Amino acid sequence: MKLEKVDWDSYYDKIDGRPPRPLLRSALTLYPAEPTVKPRQAVDLGCGDGTDTVFLLENGWQVLAIDGEAKAIDRLLAKVPDELKENLQTRIARFEEVTLPAADLIHASLTLPFCHPNHFAELWQKIVASLGVNGRFAGQFFGIHDSWAVNKHMTFQTEAEVQALFSSFSLEHFHEEDAPGRSASGPKHWHIFTVIARKK
Ligand SMILES: C[S@@+](CC[C@H](N)C(=O)[O-])C[C@H]1O[C@@H](n2cnc3c(N)ncnc32)[C@H](O)[C@@H]1O
């Protein structure tokens, strides 16, 4: 897969109608159900087709949805009910130059590996800085056995490298998958770390 050739709009077509990511559902169960003084702030980093942003809005969150593709934001805006729009901000920005607000949750399903490796450390610093104490990160990283790891424009990490990112967090979920499977573009070997972590 050549990153510069990814047709994200046809990816959004292929996953049209998907349910919210199980990772995000799991992360939301970790927040107390009682109402907060003001709505919690989430960032959906690489929001794609917008399904997870809508799920967050429906669960009472304020959301900043960010994606490098204008078509992702268009799809999201078409999905959001009018009454939830006041809790949504959107931004078209690349991970390599994004700025992040203070947040209670950063959700990044299947997105951070698409950050260019030369910019990953800076992006991760921004993620850590945007989360306050008890703020959560819920997201994924690709491992070095992944069949896309030949792509020099993407970021692939060892388990030790992923673990090292979380020195200022308590890990609440850490799962490694290293197995053949399928992506929206066909068969592939998945090597993926799925993490939920709370900032100390
Ligand atoms: C595999 S999709 C995942 C989308 C969504 N989070 C999901 O779970 O379906 C990756 C998303 O990241 C966005 N993306 C890829 N590279 C990016 C970059 N360098 N900067 C900003 N967004 C990027 C794409 O436009 C796409 O929407």
JSON list of C-alpha atoms and ligand atoms in Angstrom, two decimals:
[
{"chain": "A", "resi": 1, "resn": "MET", "atom": "CA", "xyz": [0.00, 0.00, 0.00]},
{"chain": "A", "resi": 2, "resn": "LYS", "atom": "CA", "xyz": [1.44, 3.37, -1.02]},
{"chain": "A", "resi": 3, "resn": "LEU", "atom": "CA", "xyz": [0.25, 5.95, 1.50]},
{"chain": "A", "resi": 4, "resn": "GLU", "atom": "CA", "xyz": [0.30, 8.77, -1.03]},
{"chain": "A", "resi": 5, "resn": "LYS", "atom": "CA", "xyz": [-2.11, 6.69, -3.14]},
{"chain": "A", "resi": 6, "resn": "VAL", "atom": "CA", "xyz": [-4.64, 5.90, -0.41]},
{"chain": "A", "resi": 7, "resn": "ASP", "atom": "CA", "xyz": [-8.11, 6.80, -1.61]},
{"chain": "A", "resi": 8, "resn": "TRP", "atom": "CA", "xyz": [-9.69, 7.53, 1.76]},
{"chain": "A", "resi": 9, "resn": "ASP", "atom": "CA", "xyz": [-13.06, 8.36, 0.27]},
{"chain": "A", "resi": 10, "resn": "SER", "atom": "CA", "xyz": [-13.44, 4.87, -1.16]},
{"chain": "A", "resi": 11, "resn": "TYR", "atom": "CA", "xyz": [-12.31, 3.49, 2.23]},
{"chain": "A", "resi": 12, "resn": "TYR", "atom": "CA", "xyz": [-15.16, 5.44, 3.84]},
{"chain": "A", "resi": 13, "resn": "ASP", "atom": "CA", "xyz": [-17.53, 3.91, 1.26]},
{"chain": "A", "resi": 14, "resn": "LYS", "atom": "CA", "xyz": [-16.31, 0.41, 2.08]},
{"chain": "A", "resi": 15, "resn": "ILE", "atom": "CA", "xyz": [-16.88, 0.81, 5.82]},
{"chain": "A", "resi": 16, "resn": "ASP", "atom": "CA", "xyz": [-20.15, 2.71, 5.42]},
{"chain": "A", "resi": 17, "resn": "GLY", "atom": "CA", "xyz": [-22.65, 1.79, 8.14]},
{"chain": "A", "resi": 18, "resn": "ARG", "atom": "CA", "xyz": [-20.04, 0.34, 10.49]},
{"chain": "A", "resi": 19, "resn": "PRO", "atom": "CA", "xyz": [-20.77, 0.36, 14.24]},
{"chain": "A", "resi": 20, "resn": "PRO", "atom": "CA", "xyz": [-18.71, 2.53, 16.62]},
{"chain": "A", "resi": 21, "resn": "ARG", "atom": "CA", "xyz": [-15.28, 1.03, 17.30]},
{"chain": "A", "resi": 22, "resn": "PRO", "atom": "CA", "xyz": [-15.32, -1.47, 20.24]},
{"chain": "A", "resi": 23, "resn": "LEU", "atom": "CA", "xyz": [-12.23, 0.31, 21.57]},
{"chain": "A", "resi": 24, "resn": "LEU", "atom": "CA", "xyz": [-14.16, 3.55, 21.95]},
{"chain": "A", "resi": 25, "resn": "ARG", "atom": "CA", "xyz": [-17.15, 1.77, 23.51]},
{"chain": "A", "resi": 26, "resn": "SER", "atom": "CA", "xyz": [-14.81, 0.16, 26.05]},
{"chain": "A", "resi": 27, "resn": "ALA", "atom": "CA", "xyz": [-13.12, 3.46, 26.85]},
{"chain": "A", "resi": 28, "resn": "LEU", "atom": "CA", "xyz": [-16.45, 5.20, 27.51]},
{"chain": "A", "resi": 29, "resn": "THR", "atom": "CA", "xyz": [-17.44, 2.55, 30.06]},
{"chain": "A", "resi": 30, "resn": "LEU", "atom": "CA", "xyz": [-14.48, 3.71, 32.18]},
{"chain": "A", "resi": 31, "resn": "TYR", "atom": "CA", "xyz": [-16.04, 7.14, 32.84]},
{"chain": "A", "resi": 32, "resn": "PRO", "atom": "CA", "xyz": [-18.48, 7.53, 35.74]},
{"chain": "A", "resi": 33, "resn": "ALA", "atom": "CA", "xyz": [-22.10, 7.74, 34.59]},
{"chain": "A", "resi": 34, "resn": "GLU", "atom": "CA", "xyz": [-23.01, 10.73, 36.76]},
{"chain": "A", "resi": 35, "resn": "PRO", "atom": "CA", "xyz": [-23.36, 14.11, 35.02]},
{"chain": "A", "resi": 36, "resn": "THR", "atom": "CA", "xyz": [-20.36, 16.45, 35.01]},
{"chain": "A", "resi": 37, "resn": "VAL", "atom": "CA", "xyz": [-20.46, 20.21, 35.59]},
{"chain": "A", "resi": 38, "resn": "LYS", "atom": "CA", "xyz": [-19.59, 20.74, 31.94]},
{"chain": "A", "resi": 39, "resn": "PRO", "atom": "CA", "xyz": [-19.52, 18.18, 29.13]},
{"chain": "A", "resi": 40, "resn": "ARG", "atom": "CA", "xyz": [-16.32, 16.19, 28.81]},
{"chain": "A", "resi": 41, "resn": "GLN", "atom": "CA", "xyz": [-14.08, 17.11, 25.87]},
{"chain": "A", "resi": 42, "resn": "ALA", "atom": "CA", "xyz": [-12.93, 14.44, 23.42]},
{"chain": "A", "resi": 43, "resn": "VAL", "atom": "CA", "xyz": [-10.70, 14.64, 20.38]},
{"chain": "A", "resi": 44, "resn": "ASP", "atom": "CA", "xyz": [-11.46, 12.12, 17.63]},
{"chain": "A", "resi": 45, "resn": "LEU", "atom": "CA", "xyz": [-8.07, 12.15, 15.96]},
{"chain": "A", "resi": 46, "resn": "GLY", "atom": "CA", "xyz": [-8.42, 10.86, 12.41]},
{"chain": "A", "resi": 47, "resn": "CYS", "atom": "CA", "xyz": [-12.20, 10.77, 12.64]},
{"chain": "A", "resi": 48, "resn": "GLY", "atom": "CA", "xyz": [-12.60, 9.21, 9.19]},
{"chain": "A", "resi": 49, "resn": "ASP", "atom": "CA", "xyz": [-16.25, 8.61, 8.29]},
{"chain": "A", "resi": 50, "resn": "GLY", "atom": "CA", "xyz": [-17.35, 10.19, 11.59]},
{"chain": "A", "resi": 51, "resn": "THR", "atom": "CA", "xyz": [-19.14, 7.22, 13.17]},
{"chain": "A", "resi": 52, "resn": "ASP", "atom": "CA", "xyz": [-17.18, 7.45, 16.43]},
{"chain": "A", "resi": 53, "resn": "THR", "atom": "CA", "xyz": [-17.55, 11.22, 16.67]},
{"chain": "A", "resi": 54, "resn": "VAL", "atom": "CA", "xyz": [-21.34, 10.82, 16.41]},
{"chain": "A", "resi": 55, "resn": "PHE", "atom": "CA", "xyz": [-21.23, 8.11, 19.10]},
{"chain": "A", "resi": 56, "resn": "LEU", "atom": "CA", "xyz": [-19.33, 10.46, 21.42]},
{"chain": "A", "resi": 57, "resn": "LEU", "atom": "CA", "xyz": [-21.80, 13.29, 20.77]},
{"chain": "A", "resi": 58, "resn": "GLU", "atom": "CA", "xyz": [-24.73, 10.95, 21.44]},
{"chain": "A", "resi": 59, "resn": "ASN", "atom": "CA", "xyz": [-23.10, 10.07, 24.76]},
{"chain": "A", "resi": 60, "resn": "GLY", "atom": "CA", "xyz": [-22.96, 13.69, 25.87]},
{"chain": "A", "resi": 61, "resn": "TRP", "atom": "CA", "xyz": [-19.38, 14.57, 24.94]},
{"chain": "A", "resi": 62, "resn": "GLN", "atom": "CA", "xyz": [-18.08, 17.70, 23.30]},
{"chain": "A", "resi": 63, "resn": "VAL", "atom": "CA", "xyz": [-15.93, 16.62, 20.39]},
{"chain": "A", "resi": 64, "resn": "LEU", "atom": "CA", "xyz": [-13.20, 18.10, 18.27]},
{"chain": "A", "resi": 65, "resn": "ALA", "atom": "CA", "xyz": [-13.05, 15.87, 15.18]},
{"chain": "A", "resi": 66, "resn": "ILE", "atom": "CA", "xyz": [-9.82, 16.10, 13.20]},
{"chain": "A", "resi": 67, "resn": "ASP", "atom": "CA", "xyz": [-8.89, 14.53, 9.91]},
{"chain": "A", "resi": 68, "resn": "GLY", "atom": "CA", "xyz": [-6.53, 15.38, 7.07]},
{"chain": "A", "resi": 69, "resn": "GLU", "atom": "CA", "xyz": [-9.27, 14.71, 4.51]},
{"chain": "A", "resi": 70, "resn": "ALA", "atom": "CA", "xyz": [-11.96, 17.30, 3.84]},
{"chain": "A", "resi": 71, "resn": "LYS", "atom": "CA", "xyz": [-14.23, 14.46, 2.67]},
{"chain": "A", "resi": 72, "resn": "ALA", "atom": "CA", "xyz": [-14.04, 12.86, 6.11]},
{"chain": "A", "resi": 73, "resn": "ILE", "atom": "CA", "xyz": [-15.33, 16.05, 7.71]},
{"chain": "A", "resi": 74, "resn": "ASP", "atom": "CA", "xyz": [-18.06, 16.36, 5.03]},
{"chain": "A", "resi": 75, "resn": "ARG", "atom": "CA", "xyz": [-19.23, 12.82, 5.80]},
{"chain": "A", "resi": 76, "resn": "LEU", "atom": "CA", "xyz": [-19.20, 13.50, 9.52]},
{"chain": "A", "resi": 77, "resn": "LEU", "atom": "CA", "xyz": [-21.21, 16.72, 9.21]},
{"chain": "A", "resi": 78, "resn": "ALA", "atom": "CA", "xyz": [-23.81, 14.89, 7.10]},
{"chain": "A", "resi": 79, "resn": "LYS", "atom": "CA", "xyz": [-24.26, 12.34, 9.92]},
{"chain": "A", "resi": 80, "resn": "VAL", "atom": "CA", "xyz": [-24.57, 14.66, 12.92]},
{"chain": "A", "resi": 81, "resn": "PRO", "atom": "CA", "xyz": [-28.13, 15.45, 14.06]},
{"chain": "A", "resi": 82, "resn": "ASP", "atom": "CA", "xyz": [-28.75, 19.22, 14.21]},
{"chain": "A", "resi": 83, "resn": "GLU", "atom": "CA", "xyz": [-29.35, 19.17, 17.98]},
{"chain": "A", "resi": 84, "resn": "LEU", "atom": "CA", "xyz": [-25.83, 17.77, 18.60]},
{"chain": "A", "resi": 85, "resn": "LYS", "atom": "CA", "xyz": [-23.96, 20.15, 16.30]},
{"chain": "A", "resi": 86, "resn": "GLU", "atom": "CA", "xyz": [-23.39, 22.74, 19.04]},
{"chain": "A", "resi": 87, "resn": "ASN", "atom": "CA", "xyz": [-21.11, 20.22, 20.80]},
{"chain": "A", "resi": 88, "resn": "LEU", "atom": "CA", "xyz": [-19.00, 19.56, 17.71]},
{"chain": "A", "resi": 89, "resn": "GLN", "atom": "CA", "xyz": [-15.97, 21.31, 16.32]},
{"chain": "A", "resi": 90, "resn": "THR", "atom": "CA", "xyz": [-14.19, 20.06, 13.23]},
{"chain": "A", "resi": 91, "resn": "ARG", "atom": "CA", "xyz": [-10.76, 20.66, 11.84]},
{"chain": "A", "resi": 92, "resn": "ILE", "atom": "CA", "xyz": [-9.05, 19.58, 8.64]},
{"chain": "A", "resi": 93, "resn": "ALA", "atom": "CA", "xyz": [-5.44, 19.09, 9.69]},
{"chain": "A", "resi": 94, "resn": "ARG", "atom": "CA", "xyz": [-2.60, 16.69, 9.14]},
{"chain": "A", "resi": 95, "resn": "PHE", "atom": "CA", "xyz": [-1.18, 14.82, 12.12]},
{"chain": "A", "resi": 96, "resn": "GLU", "atom": "CA", "xyz": [2.23, 16.21, 11.22]},
{"chain": "A", "resi": 97, "resn": "GLU", "atom": "CA", "xyz": [1.15, 19.79, 12.05]},
{"chain": "A", "resi": 98, "resn": "VAL", "atom": "CA", "xyz": [-1.94, 19.44, 14.20]},
{"chain": "A", "resi": 99, "resn": "THR", "atom": "CA", "xyz": [-2.54, 21.41, 17.42]},
{"chain": "A", "resi": 100, "resn": "LEU", "atom": "CA", "xyz": [-4.60, 19.81, 20.17]},
{"chain": "A", "resi": 101, "resn": "PRO", "atom": "CA", "xyz": [-6.76, 21.43, 22.87]},
{"chain": "A", "resi": 102, "resn": "ALA", "atom": "CA", "xyz": [-7.00, 20.29, 26.50]},
{"chain": "A", "resi": 103, "resn": "ALA", "atom": "CA", "xyz": [-8.98, 17.04, 26.42]},
{"chain": "A", "resi": 104, "resn": "ASP", "atom": "CA", "xyz": [-10.45, 14.38, 28.69]},
{"chain": "A", "resi": 105, "resn": "LEU", "atom": "CA", "xyz": [-10.17, 11.72, 25.97]},
{"chain": "A", "resi": 106, "resn": "ILE", "atom": "CA", "xyz": [-8.17, 11.32, 22.81]},
{"chain": "A", "resi": 107, "resn": "HIS", "atom": "CA", "xyz": [-9.58, 8.60, 20.58]},
{"chain": "A", "resi": 108, "resn": "ALA", "atom": "CA", "xyz": [-7.32, 7.47, 17.74]},
{"chain": "A", "resi": 109, "resn": "SER", "atom": "CA", "xyz": [-8.61, 4.24, 16.18]},
{"chain": "A", "resi": 110, "resn": "LEU", "atom": "CA", "xyz": [-6.48, 3.08, 13.24]},
{"chain": "A", "resi": 111, "resn": "THR", "atom": "CA", "xyz": [-4.96, 6.51, 12.72]},
{"chain": "A", "resi": 112, "resn": "LEU", "atom": "CA", "xyz": [-1.60, 7.16, 14.44]},
{"chain": "A", "resi": 113, "resn": "PRO", "atom": "CA", "xyz": [0.32, 4.70, 12.20]},
{"chain": "A", "resi": 114, "resn": "PHE", "atom": "CA", "xyz": [-0.52, 7.03, 9.30]},
{"chain": "A", "resi": 115, "resn": "CYS", "atom": "CA", "xyz": [1.58, 9.81, 10.87]},
{"chain": "A", "resi": 116, "resn": "HIS", "atom": "CA", "xyz": [4.93, 10.11, 9.13]},
{"chain": "A", "resi": 117, "resn": "PRO", "atom": "CA", "xyz": [7.62, 8.55, 11.39]},
{"chain": "A", "resi": 118, "resn": "ASN", "atom": "CA", "xyz": [9.64, 11.78, 11.37]},
{"chain": "A", "resi": 119, "resn": "HIS", "atom": "CA", "xyz": [6.72, 13.52, 13.08]},
{"chain": "A", "resi": 120, "resn": "PHE", "atom": "CA", "xyz": [5.42, 10.80, 15.36]},
{"chain": "A", "resi": 121, "resn": "ALA", "atom": "CA", "xyz": [7.39, 11.79, 18.49]},
{"chain": "A", "resi": 122, "resn": "GLU", "atom": "CA", "xyz": [6.15, 15.38, 18.24]},
{"chain": "A", "resi": 123, "resn": "LEU", "atom": "CA", "xyz": [2.56, 14.23, 17.69]},
{"chain": "A", "resi": 124, "resn": "TRP", "atom": "CA", "xyz": [2.79, 11.94, 20.72]},
{"chain": "A", "resi": 125, "resn": "GLN", "atom": "CA", "xyz": [4.14, 14.79, 22.87]},
{"chain": "A", "resi": 126, "resn": "LYS", "atom": "CA", "xyz": [1.13, 16.89, 21.84]},
{"chain": "A", "resi": 127, "resn": "ILE", "atom": "CA", "xyz": [-1.25, 14.06, 22.76]},
{"chain": "A", "resi": 128, "resn": "VAL", "atom": "CA", "xyz": [0.34, 13.63, 26.20]},
{"chain": "A", "resi": 129, "resn": "ALA", "atom": "CA", "xyz": [0.32, 17.40, 26.80]},
{"chain": "A", "resi": 130, "resn": "SER", "atom": "CA", "xyz": [-3.33, 17.77, 25.84]},
{"chain": "A", "resi": 131, "resn": "LEU", "atom": "CA", "xyz": [-4.53, 15.21, 28.39]},
{"chain": "A", "resi": 132, "resn": "GLY", "atom": "CA", "xyz": [-4.97, 16.34, 31.98]},
{"chain": "A", "resi": 133, "resn": "VAL", "atom": "CA", "xyz": [-4.63, 14.10, 35.01]},
{"chain": "A", "resi": 134, "resn": "ASN", "atom": "CA", "xyz": [-7.09, 11.17, 34.57]},
{"chain": "A", "resi": 135, "resn": "GLY", "atom": "CA", "xyz": [-7.50, 12.01, 30.88]},
{"chain": "A", "resi": 136, "resn": "ARG", "atom": "CA", "xyz": [-7.50, 8.94, 28.67]},
{"chain": "A", "resi": 137, "resn": "PHE", "atom": "CA", "xyz": [-5.91, 7.85, 25.43]},
{"chain": "A", "resi": 138, "resn": "ALA", "atom": "CA", "xyz": [-7.72, 5.12, 23.47]},
{"chain": "A", "resi": 139, "resn": "GLY", "atom": "CA", "xyz": [-6.02, 4.15, 20.25]},
{"chain": "A", "resi": 140, "resn": "GLN", "atom": "CA", "xyz": [-3.87, 1.85, 18.20]},
{"chain": "A", "resi": 141, "resn": "PHE", "atom": "CA", "xyz": [-0.33, 1.46, 16.94]},
{"chain": "A", "resi": 142, "resn": "PHE", "atom": "CA", "xyz": [0.96, -0.84, 14.21]},
{"chain": "A", "resi": 143, "resn": "GLY", "atom": "CA", "xyz": [3.72, -3.33, 14.98]},
{"chain": "A", "resi": 144, "resn": "ILE", "atom": "CA", "xyz": [6.78, -4.18, 12.94]},
{"chain": "A", "resi": 145, "resn": "HIS", "atom": "CA", "xyz": [5.31, -7.49, 11.65]},
{"chain": "A", "resi": 146, "resn": "ASP", "atom": "CA", "xyz": [2.42, -5.71, 9.99]},
{"chain": "A", "resi": 147, "resn": "SER", "atom": "CA", "xyz": [2.30, -6.33, 6.23]},
{"chain": "A", "resi": 148, "resn": "TRP", "atom": "CA", "xyz": [2.20, -2.56, 5.64]},
{"chain": "A", "resi": 149, "resn": "ALA", "atom": "CA", "xyz": [5.48, -2.10, 7.54]},
{"chain": "A", "resi": 150, "resn": "VAL", "atom": "CA", "xyz": [7.35, -1.73, 4.24]},
{"chain": "A", "resi": 151, "resn": "ASN", "atom": "CA", "xyz": [5.76, 1.71, 3.92]},
{"chain": "A", "resi": 152, "resn": "LYS", "atom": "CA", "xyz": [8.38, 4.24, 4.99]},
{"chain": "A", "resi": 153, "resn": "HIS", "atom": "CA", "xyz": [5.76, 7.01, 5.29]},
{"chain": "A", "resi": 154, "resn": "MET", "atom": "CA", "xyz": [3.98, 5.23, 8.12]},
{"chain": "A", "resi": 155, "resn": "THR", "atom": "CA", "xyz": [4.94, 4.57, 11.75]},
{"chain": "A", "resi": 156, "resn": "PHE", "atom": "CA", "xyz": [5.50, 1.00, 13.01]},
{"chain": "A", "resi": 157, "resn": "GLN", "atom": "CA", "xyz": [6.63, 0.18, 16.53]},
{"chain": "A", "resi": 158, "resn": "THR", "atom": "CA", "xyz": [7.84, -2.69, 18.67]},
{"chain": "A", "resi": 159, "resn": "GLU", "atom": "CA", "xyz": [5.92, -3.63, 21.82]},
{"chain": "A", "resi": 160, "resn": "ALA", "atom": "CA", "xyz": [8.69, -2.05, 23.93]},
{"chain": "A", "resi": 161, "resn": "GLU", "atom": "CA", "xyz": [8.42, 1.18, 21.94]},
{"chain": "A", "resi": 162, "resn": "VAL", "atom": "CA", "xyz": [4.65, 1.29, 22.43]},
{"chain": "A", "resi": 163, "resn": "GLN", "atom": "CA", "xyz": [4.94, 0.52, 26.15]},
{"chain": "A", "resi": 164, "resn": "ALA", "atom": "CA", "xyz": [7.53, 3.31, 26.51]},
{"chain": "A", "resi": 165, "resn": "LEU", "atom": "CA", "xyz": [5.01, 5.86, 25.24]},
{"chain": "A", "resi": 166, "resn": "PHE", "atom": "CA", "xyz": [2.93, 5.29, 28.36]},
{"chain": "A", "resi": 167, "resn": "SER", "atom": "CA", "xyz": [5.44, 6.07, 31.12]},
{"chain": "A", "resi": 168, "resn": "SER", "atom": "CA", "xyz": [3.16, 8.83, 32.45]},
{"chain": "A", "resi": 169, "resn": "PHE", "atom": "CA", "xyz": [-0.01, 6.70, 32.16]},
{"chain": "A", "resi": 170, "resn": "SER", "atom": "CA", "xyz": [-1.66, 3.77, 33.92]},
{"chain": "A", "resi": 171, "resn": "LEU", "atom": "CA", "xyz": [-2.43, 1.12, 31.33]},
{"chain": "A", "resi": 172, "resn": "GLU", "atom": "CA", "xyz": [-6.06, 0.01, 31.51]},
{"chain": "A", "resi": 173, "resn": "HIS", "atom": "CA", "xyz": [-6.07, -2.20, 28.40]},
{"chain": "A", "resi": 174, "resn": "PHE", "atom": "CA", "xyz": [-3.16, -3.44, 26.29]},
{"chain": "A", "resi": 175, "resn": "HIS", "atom": "CA", "xyz": [-3.74, -6.01, 23.56]},
{"chain": "A", "resi": 176, "resn": "GLU", "atom": "CA", "xyz": [-1.42, -7.18, 20.80]},
{"chain": "A", "resi": 177, "resn": "GLU", "atom": "CA", "xyz": [-2.74, -8.89, 17.67]},
{"chain": "A", "resi": 178, "resn": "ASP", "atom": "CA", "xyz": [-0.15, -10.45, 15.35]},
{"chain": "A", "resi": 179, "resn": "ALA", "atom": "CA", "xyz": [-2.12, -12.54, 12.90]},
{"chain": "A", "resi": 180, "resn": "PRO", "atom": "CA", "xyz": [-3.36, -12.81, 9.31]},
{"chain": "A", "resi": 181, "resn": "GLY", "atom": "CA", "xyz": [-6.65, -11.07, 8.64]},
{"chain": "A", "resi": 182, "resn": "ARG", "atom": "CA", "xyz": [-8.37, -8.64, 6.30]},
{"chain": "A", "resi": 183, "resn": "SER", "atom": "CA", "xyz": [-8.53, -4.90, 5.87]},
{"chain": "A", "resi": 184, "resn": "ALA", "atom": "CA", "xyz": [-11.01, -2.91, 3.78]},
{"chain": "A", "resi": 185, "resn": "SER", "atom": "CA", "xyz": [-8.51, -3.28, 0.90]},
{"chain": "A", "resi": 186, "resn": "GLY", "atom": "CA", "xyz": [-8.09, -7.08, 1.17]},
{"chain": "A", "resi": 187, "resn": "PRO", "atom": "CA", "xyz": [-6.06, -9.70, 3.04]},
{"chain": "A", "resi": 188, "resn": "LYS", "atom": "CA", "xyz": [-3.23, -8.42, 5.24]},
{"chain": "A", "resi": 189, "resn": "HIS", "atom": "CA", "xyz": [-1.17, -9.43, 8.24]},
{"chain": "A", "resi": 190, "resn": "TRP", "atom": "CA", "xyz": [-2.27, -7.34, 11.20]},
{"chain": "A", "resi": 191, "resn": "HIS", "atom": "CA", "xyz": [0.25, -6.48, 13.86]},
{"chain": "A", "resi": 192, "resn": "ILE", "atom": "CA", "xyz": [-1.59, -4.01, 16.00]},
{"chain": "A", "resi": 193, "resn": "PHE", "atom": "CA", "xyz": [-1.46, -2.82, 19.59]},
{"chain": "A", "resi": 194, "resn": "THR", "atom": "CA", "xyz": [-4.74, -1.60, 21.07]},
{"chain": "A", "resi": 195, "resn": "VAL", "atom": "CA", "xyz": [-4.39, 0.55, 24.15]},
{"chain": "A", "resi": 196, "resn": "ILE", "atom": "CA", "xyz": [-6.53, 2.36, 26.68]},
{"chain": "A", "resi": 197, "resn": "ALA", "atom": "CA", "xyz": [-4.52, 4.32, 29.23]},
{"chain": "A", "resi": 198, "resn": "ARG", "atom": "CA", "xyz": [-5.20, 6.92, 31.92]},
{"chain": "A", "resi": 199, "resn": "LYS", "atom": "CA", "xyz": [-2.84, 9.83, 32.47]},
{"chain": "A", "resi": 200, "resn": "LYS", "atom": "CA", "xyz": [-1.30, 9.86, 35.96]},
{"chain": "B", "resi": 1, "resn": "LIG", "atom": "C1", "xyz": [-7.94, 3.96, 8.66]},
{"chain": "B", "resi": 1, "resn": "LIG", "atom": "S1", "xyz": [-8.75, 5.50, 8.74]},
{"chain": "B", "resi": 1, "resn": "LIG", "atom": "C2", "xyz": [-9.47, 5.41, 10.38]},
{"chain": "B", "resi": 1, "resn": "LIG", "atom": "C3", "xyz": [-10.63, 6.34, 10.52]},
{"chain": "B", "resi": 1, "resn": "LIG", "atom": "C4", "xyz": [-11.46, 6.14, 11.79]},
{"chain": "B", "resi": 1, "resn": "LIG", "atom": "N1", "xyz": [-10.74, 6.54, 12.98]},
{"chain": "B", "resi": 1, "resn": "LIG", "atom": "C5", "xyz": [-11.94, 4.71, 11.91]},
{"chain": "B", "resi": 1, "resn": "LIG", "atom": "O1", "xyz": [-11.71, 4.09, 12.96]},
{"chain": "B", "resi": 1, "resn": "LIG", "atom": "O2", "xyz": [-12.55, 4.23, 10.95]},
{"chain": "B", "resi": 1, "resn": "LIG", "atom": "C6", "xyz": [-7.43, 6.67, 8.93]},
{"chain": "B", "resi": 1, "resn": "LIG", "atom": "C7", "xyz": [-7.89, 8.12, 8.87]},
{"chain": "B", "resi": 1, "resn": "LIG", "atom": "O3", "xyz": [-6.75, 8.93, 9.12]},
{"chain": "B", "resi": 1, "resn": "LIG", "atom": "C8", "xyz": [-6.71, 10.00, 8.20]},
{"chain": "B", "resi": 1, "resn": "LIG", "atom": "N2", "xyz": [-5.30, 10.30, 7.96]},
{"chain": "B", "resi": 1, "resn": "LIG", "atom": "C9", "xyz": [-4.38, 9.49, 7.41]},
{"chain": "B", "resi": 1, "resn": "LIG", "atom": "N3", "xyz": [-3.18, 10.08, 7.40]},
{"chain": "B", "resi": 1, "resn": "LIG", "atom": "C10", "xyz": [-3.36, 11.30, 7.98]},
{"chain": "B", "resi": 1, "resn": "LIG", "atom": "C11", "xyz": [-2.49, 12.37, 8.31]},
{"chain": "B", "resi": 1, "resn": "LIG", "atom": "N4", "xyz": [-1.18, 12.30, 8.04]},
{"chain": "B", "resi": 1, "resn": "LIG", "atom": "N5", "xyz": [-3.01, 13.46, 8.91]},
{"chain": "B", "resi": 1, "resn": "LIG", "atom": "C12", "xyz": [-4.33, 13.54, 9.18]},
{"chain": "B", "resi": 1, "resn": "LIG", "atom": "N6", "xyz": [-5.20, 12.55, 8.91]},
{"chain": "B", "resi": 1, "resn": "LIG", "atom": "C13", "xyz": [-4.72, 11.44, 8.32]},
{"chain": "B", "resi": 1, "resn": "LIG", "atom": "C14", "xyz": [-7.41, 9.51, 6.96]},
{"chain": "B", "resi": 1, "resn": "LIG", "atom": "O4", "xyz": [-7.94, 10.58, 6.21]},
{"chain": "B", "resi": 1, "resn": "LIG", "atom": "C15", "xyz": [-8.45, 8.55, 7.54]},
{"chain": "B", "resi": 1, "resn": "LIG", "atom": "O5", "xyz": [-9.67, 9.21, 7.72]}
]
